[in-house]
mmCIF file of C-alpha atoms in Angstrom:
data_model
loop_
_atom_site.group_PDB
_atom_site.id
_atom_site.type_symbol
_atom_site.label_atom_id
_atom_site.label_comp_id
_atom_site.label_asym_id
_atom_site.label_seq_id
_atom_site.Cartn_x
_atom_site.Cartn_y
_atom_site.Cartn_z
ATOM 1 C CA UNK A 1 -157.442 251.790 -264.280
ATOM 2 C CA UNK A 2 -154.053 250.364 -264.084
ATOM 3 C CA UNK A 3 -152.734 246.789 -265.504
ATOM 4 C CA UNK A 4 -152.794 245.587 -261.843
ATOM 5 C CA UNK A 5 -156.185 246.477 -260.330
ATOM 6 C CA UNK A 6 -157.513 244.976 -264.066
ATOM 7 C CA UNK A 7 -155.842 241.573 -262.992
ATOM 8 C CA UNK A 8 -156.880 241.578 -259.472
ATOM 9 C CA UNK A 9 -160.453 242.306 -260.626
ATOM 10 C CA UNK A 10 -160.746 239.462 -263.116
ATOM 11 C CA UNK A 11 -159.110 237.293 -260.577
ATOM 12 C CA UNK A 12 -161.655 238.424 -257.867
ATOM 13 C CA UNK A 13 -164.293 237.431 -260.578
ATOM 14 C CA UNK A 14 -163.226 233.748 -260.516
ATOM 15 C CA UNK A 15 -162.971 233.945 -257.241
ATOM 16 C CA UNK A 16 -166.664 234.728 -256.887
ATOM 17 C CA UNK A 17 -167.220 231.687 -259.303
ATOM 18 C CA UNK A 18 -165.501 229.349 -257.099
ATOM 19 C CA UNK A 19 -167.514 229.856 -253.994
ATOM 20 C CA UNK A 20 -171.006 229.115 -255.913
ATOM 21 C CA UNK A 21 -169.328 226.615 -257.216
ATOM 22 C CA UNK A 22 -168.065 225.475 -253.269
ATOM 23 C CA UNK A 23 -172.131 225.483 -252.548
ATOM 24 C CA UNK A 24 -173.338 223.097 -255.157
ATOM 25 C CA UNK A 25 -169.975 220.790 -255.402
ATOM 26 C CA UNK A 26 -169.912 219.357 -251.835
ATOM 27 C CA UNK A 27 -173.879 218.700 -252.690
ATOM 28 C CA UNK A 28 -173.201 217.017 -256.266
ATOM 29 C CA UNK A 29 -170.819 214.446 -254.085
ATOM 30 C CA UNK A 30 -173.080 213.753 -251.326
ATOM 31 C CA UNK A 31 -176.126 213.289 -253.267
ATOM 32 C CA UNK A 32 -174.589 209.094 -254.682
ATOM 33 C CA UNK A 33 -174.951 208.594 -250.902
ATOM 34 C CA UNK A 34 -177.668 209.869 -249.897
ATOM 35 C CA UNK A 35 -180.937 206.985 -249.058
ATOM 36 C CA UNK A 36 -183.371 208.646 -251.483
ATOM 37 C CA UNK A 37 -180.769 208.573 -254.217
ATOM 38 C CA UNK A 38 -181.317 205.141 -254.887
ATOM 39 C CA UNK A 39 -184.829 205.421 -255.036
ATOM 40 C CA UNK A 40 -184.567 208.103 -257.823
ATOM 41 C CA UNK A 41 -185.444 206.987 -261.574
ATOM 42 C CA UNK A 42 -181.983 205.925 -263.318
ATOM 43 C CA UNK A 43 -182.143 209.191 -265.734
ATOM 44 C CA UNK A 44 -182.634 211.127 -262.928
ATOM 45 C CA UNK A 45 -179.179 209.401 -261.574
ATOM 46 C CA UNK A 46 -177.419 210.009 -264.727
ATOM 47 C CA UNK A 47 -178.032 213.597 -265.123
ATOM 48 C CA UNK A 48 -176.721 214.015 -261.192
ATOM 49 C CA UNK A 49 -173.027 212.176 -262.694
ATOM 50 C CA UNK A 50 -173.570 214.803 -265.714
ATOM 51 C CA UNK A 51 -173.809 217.866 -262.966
ATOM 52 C CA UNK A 52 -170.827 216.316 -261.342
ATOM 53 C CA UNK A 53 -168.815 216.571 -264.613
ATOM 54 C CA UNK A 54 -169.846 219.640 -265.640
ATOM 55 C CA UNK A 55 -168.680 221.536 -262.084
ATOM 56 C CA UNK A 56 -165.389 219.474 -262.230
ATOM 57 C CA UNK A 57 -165.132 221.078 -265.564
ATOM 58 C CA UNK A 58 -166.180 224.901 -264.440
ATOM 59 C CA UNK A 59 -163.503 224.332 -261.313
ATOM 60 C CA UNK A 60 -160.791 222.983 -264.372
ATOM 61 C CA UNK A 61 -161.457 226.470 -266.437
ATOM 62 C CA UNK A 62 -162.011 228.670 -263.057
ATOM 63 C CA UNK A 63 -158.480 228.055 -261.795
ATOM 64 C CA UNK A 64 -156.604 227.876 -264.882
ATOM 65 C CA UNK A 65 -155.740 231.433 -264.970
ATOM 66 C CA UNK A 66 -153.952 230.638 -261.433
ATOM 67 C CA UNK A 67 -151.749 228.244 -263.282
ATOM 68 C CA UNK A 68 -150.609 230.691 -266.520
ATOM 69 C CA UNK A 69 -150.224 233.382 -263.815
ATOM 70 C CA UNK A 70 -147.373 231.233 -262.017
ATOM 71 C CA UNK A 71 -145.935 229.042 -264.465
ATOM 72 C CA UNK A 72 -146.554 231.556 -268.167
ATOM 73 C CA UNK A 73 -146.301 234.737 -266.635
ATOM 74 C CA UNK A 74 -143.681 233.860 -263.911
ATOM 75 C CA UNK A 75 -145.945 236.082 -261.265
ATOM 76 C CA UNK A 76 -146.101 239.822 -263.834
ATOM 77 C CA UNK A 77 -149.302 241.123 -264.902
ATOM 78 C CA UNK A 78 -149.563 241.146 -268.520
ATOM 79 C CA UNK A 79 -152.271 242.307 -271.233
ATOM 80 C CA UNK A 80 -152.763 238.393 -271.974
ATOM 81 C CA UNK A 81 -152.859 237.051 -269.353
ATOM 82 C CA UNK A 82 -155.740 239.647 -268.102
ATOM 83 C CA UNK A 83 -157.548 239.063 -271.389
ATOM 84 C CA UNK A 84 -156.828 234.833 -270.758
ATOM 85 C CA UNK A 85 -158.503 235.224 -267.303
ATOM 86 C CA UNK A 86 -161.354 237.157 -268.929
ATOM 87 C CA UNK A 87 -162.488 234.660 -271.602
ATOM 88 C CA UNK A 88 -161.926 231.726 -269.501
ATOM 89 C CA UNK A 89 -164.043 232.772 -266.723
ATOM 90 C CA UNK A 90 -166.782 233.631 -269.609
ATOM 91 C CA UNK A 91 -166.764 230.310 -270.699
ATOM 92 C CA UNK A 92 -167.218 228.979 -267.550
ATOM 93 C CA UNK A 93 -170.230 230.653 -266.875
ATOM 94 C CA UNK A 94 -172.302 228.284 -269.545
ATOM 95 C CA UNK A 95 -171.762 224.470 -268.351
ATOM 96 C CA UNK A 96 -172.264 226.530 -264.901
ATOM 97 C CA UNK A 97 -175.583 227.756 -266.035
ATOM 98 C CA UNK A 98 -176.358 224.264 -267.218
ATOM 99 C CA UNK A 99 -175.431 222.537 -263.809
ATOM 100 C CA UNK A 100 -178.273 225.465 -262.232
ATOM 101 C CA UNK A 101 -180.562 224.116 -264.646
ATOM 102 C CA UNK A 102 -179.916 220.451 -263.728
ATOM 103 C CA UNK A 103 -180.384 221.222 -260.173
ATOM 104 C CA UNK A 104 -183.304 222.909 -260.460
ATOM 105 C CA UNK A 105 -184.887 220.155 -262.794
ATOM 106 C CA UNK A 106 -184.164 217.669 -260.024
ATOM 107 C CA UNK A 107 -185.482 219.960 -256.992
ATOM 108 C CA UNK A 108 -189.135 220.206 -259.289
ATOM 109 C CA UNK A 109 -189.430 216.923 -259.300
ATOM 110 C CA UNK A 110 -190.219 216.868 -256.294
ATOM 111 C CA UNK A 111 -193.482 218.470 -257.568
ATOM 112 C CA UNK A 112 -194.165 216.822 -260.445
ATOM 113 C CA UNK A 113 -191.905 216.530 -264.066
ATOM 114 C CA UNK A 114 -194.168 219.308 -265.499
ATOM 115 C CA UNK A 115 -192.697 221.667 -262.925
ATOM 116 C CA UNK A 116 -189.605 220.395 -263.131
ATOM 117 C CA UNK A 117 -188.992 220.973 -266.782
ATOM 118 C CA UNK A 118 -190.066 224.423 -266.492
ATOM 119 C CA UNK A 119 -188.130 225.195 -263.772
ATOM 120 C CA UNK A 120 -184.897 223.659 -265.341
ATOM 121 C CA UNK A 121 -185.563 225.642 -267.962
ATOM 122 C CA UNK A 122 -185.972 228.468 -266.612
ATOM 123 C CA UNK A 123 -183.007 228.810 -264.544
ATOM 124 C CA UNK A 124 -180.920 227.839 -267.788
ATOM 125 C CA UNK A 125 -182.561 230.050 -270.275
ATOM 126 C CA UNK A 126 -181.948 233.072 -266.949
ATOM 127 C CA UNK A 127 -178.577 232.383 -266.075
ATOM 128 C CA UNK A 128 -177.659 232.886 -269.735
ATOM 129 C CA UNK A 129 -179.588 235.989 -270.004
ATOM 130 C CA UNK A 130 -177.605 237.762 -267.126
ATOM 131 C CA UNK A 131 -173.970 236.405 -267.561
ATOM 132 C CA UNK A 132 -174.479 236.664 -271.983
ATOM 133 C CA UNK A 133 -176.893 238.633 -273.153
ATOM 134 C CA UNK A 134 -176.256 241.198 -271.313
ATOM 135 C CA UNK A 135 -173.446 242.473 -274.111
ATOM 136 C CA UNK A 136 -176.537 242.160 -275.565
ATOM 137 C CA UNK A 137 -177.709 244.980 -274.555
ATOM 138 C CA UNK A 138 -175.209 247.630 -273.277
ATOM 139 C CA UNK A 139 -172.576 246.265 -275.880
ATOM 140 C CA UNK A 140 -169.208 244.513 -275.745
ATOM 141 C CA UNK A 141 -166.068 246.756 -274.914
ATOM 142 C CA UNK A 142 -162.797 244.769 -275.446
ATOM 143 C CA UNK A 143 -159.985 244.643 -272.722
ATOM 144 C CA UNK A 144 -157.210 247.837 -273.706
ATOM 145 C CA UNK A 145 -153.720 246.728 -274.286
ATOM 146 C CA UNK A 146 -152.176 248.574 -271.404
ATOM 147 C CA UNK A 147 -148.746 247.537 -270.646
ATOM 148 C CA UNK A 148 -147.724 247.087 -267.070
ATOM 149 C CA UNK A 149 -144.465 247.361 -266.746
ATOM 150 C CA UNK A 150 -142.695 246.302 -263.832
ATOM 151 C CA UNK A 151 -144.599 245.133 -260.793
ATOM 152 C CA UNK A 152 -143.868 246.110 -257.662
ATOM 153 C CA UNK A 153 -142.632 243.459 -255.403
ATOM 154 C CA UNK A 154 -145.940 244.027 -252.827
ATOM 155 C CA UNK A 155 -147.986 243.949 -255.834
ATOM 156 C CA UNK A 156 -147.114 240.597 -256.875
ATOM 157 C CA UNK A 157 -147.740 239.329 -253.425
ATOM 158 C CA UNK A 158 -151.453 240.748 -253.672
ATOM 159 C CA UNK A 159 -152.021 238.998 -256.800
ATOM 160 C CA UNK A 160 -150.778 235.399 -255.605
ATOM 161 C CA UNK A 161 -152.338 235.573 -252.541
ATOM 162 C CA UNK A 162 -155.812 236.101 -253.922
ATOM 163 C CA UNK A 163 -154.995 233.554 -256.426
ATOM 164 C CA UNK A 164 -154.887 230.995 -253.029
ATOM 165 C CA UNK A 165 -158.250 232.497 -252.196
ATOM 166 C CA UNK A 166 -159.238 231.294 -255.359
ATOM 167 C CA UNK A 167 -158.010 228.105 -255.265
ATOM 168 C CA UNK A 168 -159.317 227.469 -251.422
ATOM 169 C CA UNK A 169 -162.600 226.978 -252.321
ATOM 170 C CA UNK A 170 -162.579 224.175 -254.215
ATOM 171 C CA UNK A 171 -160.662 222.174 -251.480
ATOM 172 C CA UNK A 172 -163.304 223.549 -249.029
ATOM 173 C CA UNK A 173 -166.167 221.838 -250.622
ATOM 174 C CA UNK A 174 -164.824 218.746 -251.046
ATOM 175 C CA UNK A 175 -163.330 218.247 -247.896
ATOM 176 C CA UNK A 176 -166.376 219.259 -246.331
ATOM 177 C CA UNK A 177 -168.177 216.484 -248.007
ATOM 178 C CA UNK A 178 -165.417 213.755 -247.489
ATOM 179 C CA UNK A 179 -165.637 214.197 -243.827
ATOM 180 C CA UNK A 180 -169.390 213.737 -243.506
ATOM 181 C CA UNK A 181 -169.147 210.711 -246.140
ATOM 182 C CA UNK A 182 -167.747 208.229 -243.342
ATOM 183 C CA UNK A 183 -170.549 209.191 -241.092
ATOM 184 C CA UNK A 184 -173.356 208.656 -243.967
ATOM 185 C CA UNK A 185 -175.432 205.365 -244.482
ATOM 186 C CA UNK A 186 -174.756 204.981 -247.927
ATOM 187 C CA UNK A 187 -170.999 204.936 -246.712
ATOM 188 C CA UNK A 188 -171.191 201.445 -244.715
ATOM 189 C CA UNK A 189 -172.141 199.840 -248.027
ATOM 190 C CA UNK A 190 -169.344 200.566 -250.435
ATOM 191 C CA UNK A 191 -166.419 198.248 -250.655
ATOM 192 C CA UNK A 192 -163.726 198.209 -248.670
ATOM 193 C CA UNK A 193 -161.346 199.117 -251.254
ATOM 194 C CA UNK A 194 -163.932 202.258 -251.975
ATOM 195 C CA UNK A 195 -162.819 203.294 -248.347
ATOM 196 C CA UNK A 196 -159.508 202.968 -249.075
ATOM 197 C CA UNK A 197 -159.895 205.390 -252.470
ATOM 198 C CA UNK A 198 -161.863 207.813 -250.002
ATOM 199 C CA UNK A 199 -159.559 208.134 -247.199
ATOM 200 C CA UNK A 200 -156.520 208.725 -250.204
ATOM 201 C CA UNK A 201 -158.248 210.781 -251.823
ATOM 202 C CA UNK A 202 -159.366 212.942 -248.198
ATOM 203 C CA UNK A 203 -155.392 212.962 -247.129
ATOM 204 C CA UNK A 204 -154.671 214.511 -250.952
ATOM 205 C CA UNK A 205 -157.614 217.628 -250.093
ATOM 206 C CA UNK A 206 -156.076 217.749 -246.530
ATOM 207 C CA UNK A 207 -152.790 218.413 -248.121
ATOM 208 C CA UNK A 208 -153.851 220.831 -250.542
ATOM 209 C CA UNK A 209 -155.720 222.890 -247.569
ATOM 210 C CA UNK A 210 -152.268 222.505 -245.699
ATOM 211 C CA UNK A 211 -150.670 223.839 -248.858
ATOM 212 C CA UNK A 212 -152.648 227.186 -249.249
ATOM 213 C CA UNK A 213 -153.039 228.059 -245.437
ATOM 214 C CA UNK A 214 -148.706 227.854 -245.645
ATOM 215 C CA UNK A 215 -147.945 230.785 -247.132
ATOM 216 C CA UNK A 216 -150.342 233.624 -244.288
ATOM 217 C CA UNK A 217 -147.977 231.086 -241.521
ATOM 218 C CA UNK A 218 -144.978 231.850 -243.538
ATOM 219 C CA UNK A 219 -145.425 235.598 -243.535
ATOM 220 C CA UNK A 220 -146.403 236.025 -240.640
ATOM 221 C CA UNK A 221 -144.076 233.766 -238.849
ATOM 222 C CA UNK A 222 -140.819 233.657 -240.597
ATOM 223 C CA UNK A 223 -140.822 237.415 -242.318
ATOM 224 C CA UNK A 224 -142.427 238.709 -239.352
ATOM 225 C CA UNK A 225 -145.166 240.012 -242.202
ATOM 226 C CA UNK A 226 -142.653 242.155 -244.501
ATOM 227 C CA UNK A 227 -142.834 241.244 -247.959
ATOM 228 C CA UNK A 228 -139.985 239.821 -249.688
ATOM 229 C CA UNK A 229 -138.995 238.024 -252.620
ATOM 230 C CA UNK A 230 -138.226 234.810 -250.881
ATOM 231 C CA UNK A 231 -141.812 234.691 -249.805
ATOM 232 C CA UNK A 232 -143.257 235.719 -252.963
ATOM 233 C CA UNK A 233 -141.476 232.452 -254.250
ATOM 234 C CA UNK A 234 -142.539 230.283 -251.345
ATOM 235 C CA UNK A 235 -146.400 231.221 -252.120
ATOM 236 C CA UNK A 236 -145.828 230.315 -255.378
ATOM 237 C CA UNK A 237 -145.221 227.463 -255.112
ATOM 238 C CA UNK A 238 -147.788 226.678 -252.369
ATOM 239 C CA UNK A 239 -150.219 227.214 -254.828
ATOM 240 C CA UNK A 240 -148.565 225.223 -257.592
ATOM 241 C CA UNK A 241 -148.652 222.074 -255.021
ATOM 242 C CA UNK A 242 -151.952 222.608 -253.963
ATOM 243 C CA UNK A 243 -152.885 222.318 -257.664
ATOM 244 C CA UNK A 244 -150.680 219.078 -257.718
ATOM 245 C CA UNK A 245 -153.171 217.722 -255.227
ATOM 246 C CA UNK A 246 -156.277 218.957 -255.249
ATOM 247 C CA UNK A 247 -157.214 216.822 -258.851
ATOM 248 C CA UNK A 248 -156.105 213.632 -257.036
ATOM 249 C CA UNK A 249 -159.010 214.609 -254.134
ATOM 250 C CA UNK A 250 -161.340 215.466 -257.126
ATOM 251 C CA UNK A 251 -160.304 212.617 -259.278
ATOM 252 C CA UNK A 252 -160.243 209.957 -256.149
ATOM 253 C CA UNK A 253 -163.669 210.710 -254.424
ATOM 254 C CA UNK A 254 -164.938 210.977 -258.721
ATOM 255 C CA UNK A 255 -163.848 206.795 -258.985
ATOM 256 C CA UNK A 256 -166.115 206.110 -255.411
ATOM 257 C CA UNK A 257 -169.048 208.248 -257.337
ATOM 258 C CA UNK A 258 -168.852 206.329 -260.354
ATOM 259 C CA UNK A 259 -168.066 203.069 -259.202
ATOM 260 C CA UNK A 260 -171.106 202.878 -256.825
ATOM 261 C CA UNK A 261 -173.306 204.513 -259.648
ATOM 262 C CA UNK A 262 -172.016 202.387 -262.741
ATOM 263 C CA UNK A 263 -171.066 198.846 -260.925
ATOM 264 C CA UNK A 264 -167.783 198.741 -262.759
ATOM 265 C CA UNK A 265 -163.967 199.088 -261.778
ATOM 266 C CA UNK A 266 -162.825 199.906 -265.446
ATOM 267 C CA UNK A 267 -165.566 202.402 -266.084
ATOM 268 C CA UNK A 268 -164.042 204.020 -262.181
ATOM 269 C CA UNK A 269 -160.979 204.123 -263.648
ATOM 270 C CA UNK A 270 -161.403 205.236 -267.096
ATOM 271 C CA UNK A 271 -163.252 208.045 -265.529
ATOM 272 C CA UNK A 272 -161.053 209.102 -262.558
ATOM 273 C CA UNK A 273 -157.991 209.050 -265.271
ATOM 274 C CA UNK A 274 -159.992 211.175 -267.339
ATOM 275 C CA UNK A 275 -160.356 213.557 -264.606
ATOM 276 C CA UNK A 276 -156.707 213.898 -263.502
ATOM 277 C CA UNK A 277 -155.845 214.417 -267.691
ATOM 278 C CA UNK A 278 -158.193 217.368 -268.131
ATOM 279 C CA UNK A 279 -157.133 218.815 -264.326
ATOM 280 C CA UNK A 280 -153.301 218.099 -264.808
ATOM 281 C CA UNK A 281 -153.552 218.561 -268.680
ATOM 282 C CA UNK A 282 -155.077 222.309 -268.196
ATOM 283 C CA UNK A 283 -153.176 223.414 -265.676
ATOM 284 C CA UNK A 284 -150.072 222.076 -266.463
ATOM 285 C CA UNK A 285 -149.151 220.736 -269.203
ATOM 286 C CA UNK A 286 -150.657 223.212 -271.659
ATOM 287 C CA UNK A 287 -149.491 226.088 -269.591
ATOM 288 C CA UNK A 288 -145.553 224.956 -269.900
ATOM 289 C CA UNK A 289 -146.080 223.878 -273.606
ATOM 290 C CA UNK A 290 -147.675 227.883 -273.913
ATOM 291 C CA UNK A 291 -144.434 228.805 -271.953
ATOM 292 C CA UNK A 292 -142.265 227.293 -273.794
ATOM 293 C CA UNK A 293 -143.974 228.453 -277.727
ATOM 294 C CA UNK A 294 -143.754 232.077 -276.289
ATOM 295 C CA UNK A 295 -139.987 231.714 -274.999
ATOM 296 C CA UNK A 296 -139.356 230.872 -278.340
ATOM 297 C CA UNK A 297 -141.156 233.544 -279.912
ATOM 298 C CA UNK A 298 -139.175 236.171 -277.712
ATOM 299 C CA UNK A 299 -136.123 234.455 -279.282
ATOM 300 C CA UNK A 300 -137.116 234.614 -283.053
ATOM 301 C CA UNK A 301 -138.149 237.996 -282.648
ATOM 302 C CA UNK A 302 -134.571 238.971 -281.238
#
């Protein structure tokens, strides 16, 4: 199998994360808003802010191989980056396995905590069982250090255009949610300045939808669908800008969640900053400070 398809694949892979991660994140936002939220023990609350975090966190390591394949790898398939996009989807898997659990706890409770336990449990101790210990049991074969060589320019249009389908997803669920929001009850009692978080934080998804649906316009209407360079570059850095935005969506509708849950401003924005450092500090800033260590490598070694 060649350097390319192994890419592709792995990327594929996260891209199957992302969309049961679309199903459960658009539910994990509407749930502060919903009337029998309030009426739910505070614990019960709590853990529903924990799922939150956790899913902001699988979407953080999901899409991260995105980022080192535009801004590391400058758009080339490489042994690293196919084993990077391998481990970080693997690690992913386990706080997604715990946000399964958490939901499940929460829909037993509807039929007692007994059943709710078990069933939290259950889906926890499962999930690991298939995505883990599987190597378990038919054994662990690390990726091979094939070099790819020089990819062909069609081939690095394939790879950055599934890396927008990966990214897509994420916007999709939340902008789903933001939508209904206005029309919810629980919406006509948050603060005004709430709103005004909401609706920035809606116009920053919006963008980031705009963002990825350019480049398939762009082919189609200005290259008339041949690929070139100039619109391998353009998707590029579609994708790059919908990664600009999409945190400020995540991080913006995250200070409305935590506000109404917590009754504090600071404890909003302490959280909604920590959101945009882990997004912006994952995707971005460790990626150019990795760029810039192995551009310096490639000049001690020559």
């Amino acid at each position: 199998m060649s350097l390319r398809t192994k890419v592709k694949n792995a990327l594929d892979e996260a891209r199957i994360l992302v969309l049961g991660v679309q199903v459960l994140l658009g539910f994990q936002y509407r749930a502060f808003f919903e009337p029998a939220f309030d009426r739910l023990p505070r614990f019960d609350q709590d853990l529903q802010l924990v799922g939150l975090a956790l899913l902001l966190a699988v979407l953080g390591l999901v899409l991260l191989p995105a980022s080192r394949h535009r801004l590391v790898e400058r758009g080339e398939d490489t042994p690293a980056l196919h084993r990077f996009t391998l481990n970080v989807v693997g690690l992913a898997l386990l706080p997604f396995a715990a946000v399964l659990g958490l939901d499940m706890f929460h829909a037993g409770l509807t039929r007692g905590l007994r059943m709710a336990i078990a069933l939290g449990v259950a889906t926890f101790a499962v999930a690991l069982g298939f995505w883990y210990g599987i190597a378990l049991s038919f054994g662990h074969r690390p990726p091979s250090e094939d070099e790819g060589g020089e990819m062909k320019l069609e081939d690095k249009i394939t790879q950055v255009l599934t890396e927008a389908r990966v990214v897509l997803p994420g916007a999709q669920a939340l902008f789903g949610f933001q939508l209904a929001m206005t029309l919810m009850q629980g919406y006509e009692r948050i603060p005004d300045s709430s709103k005004d978080v909401h609706l920035a934080a809606t116009c920053a998804i919006a963008l980031t939808v705009i963002f990825l649906m350019s480049p398939p316009a762009y082919h189609r209407i200005v290259e008339g669908g041949e690929d070139t360079e100039r619109f391998h570059r353009f998707a590029s850095w579609m994708v790059l800008a919908a990664m600009v935005t999409l945190p400020l969506g995540f991080a913006g509708d995250l200070w409305v969640v935590l506000r109404k849950q917590l009754g504090s401003v600071t404890a909003a924005h302490f959280g909604a900053a920590a959101a945009l450092l882990f997004f912006y500090g994952l995707w971005f800033f460790a990626m150019l400070a990795l760029r810039a260590r192995l551009r310096d490598r490639q000049r001690t070694s020559t």
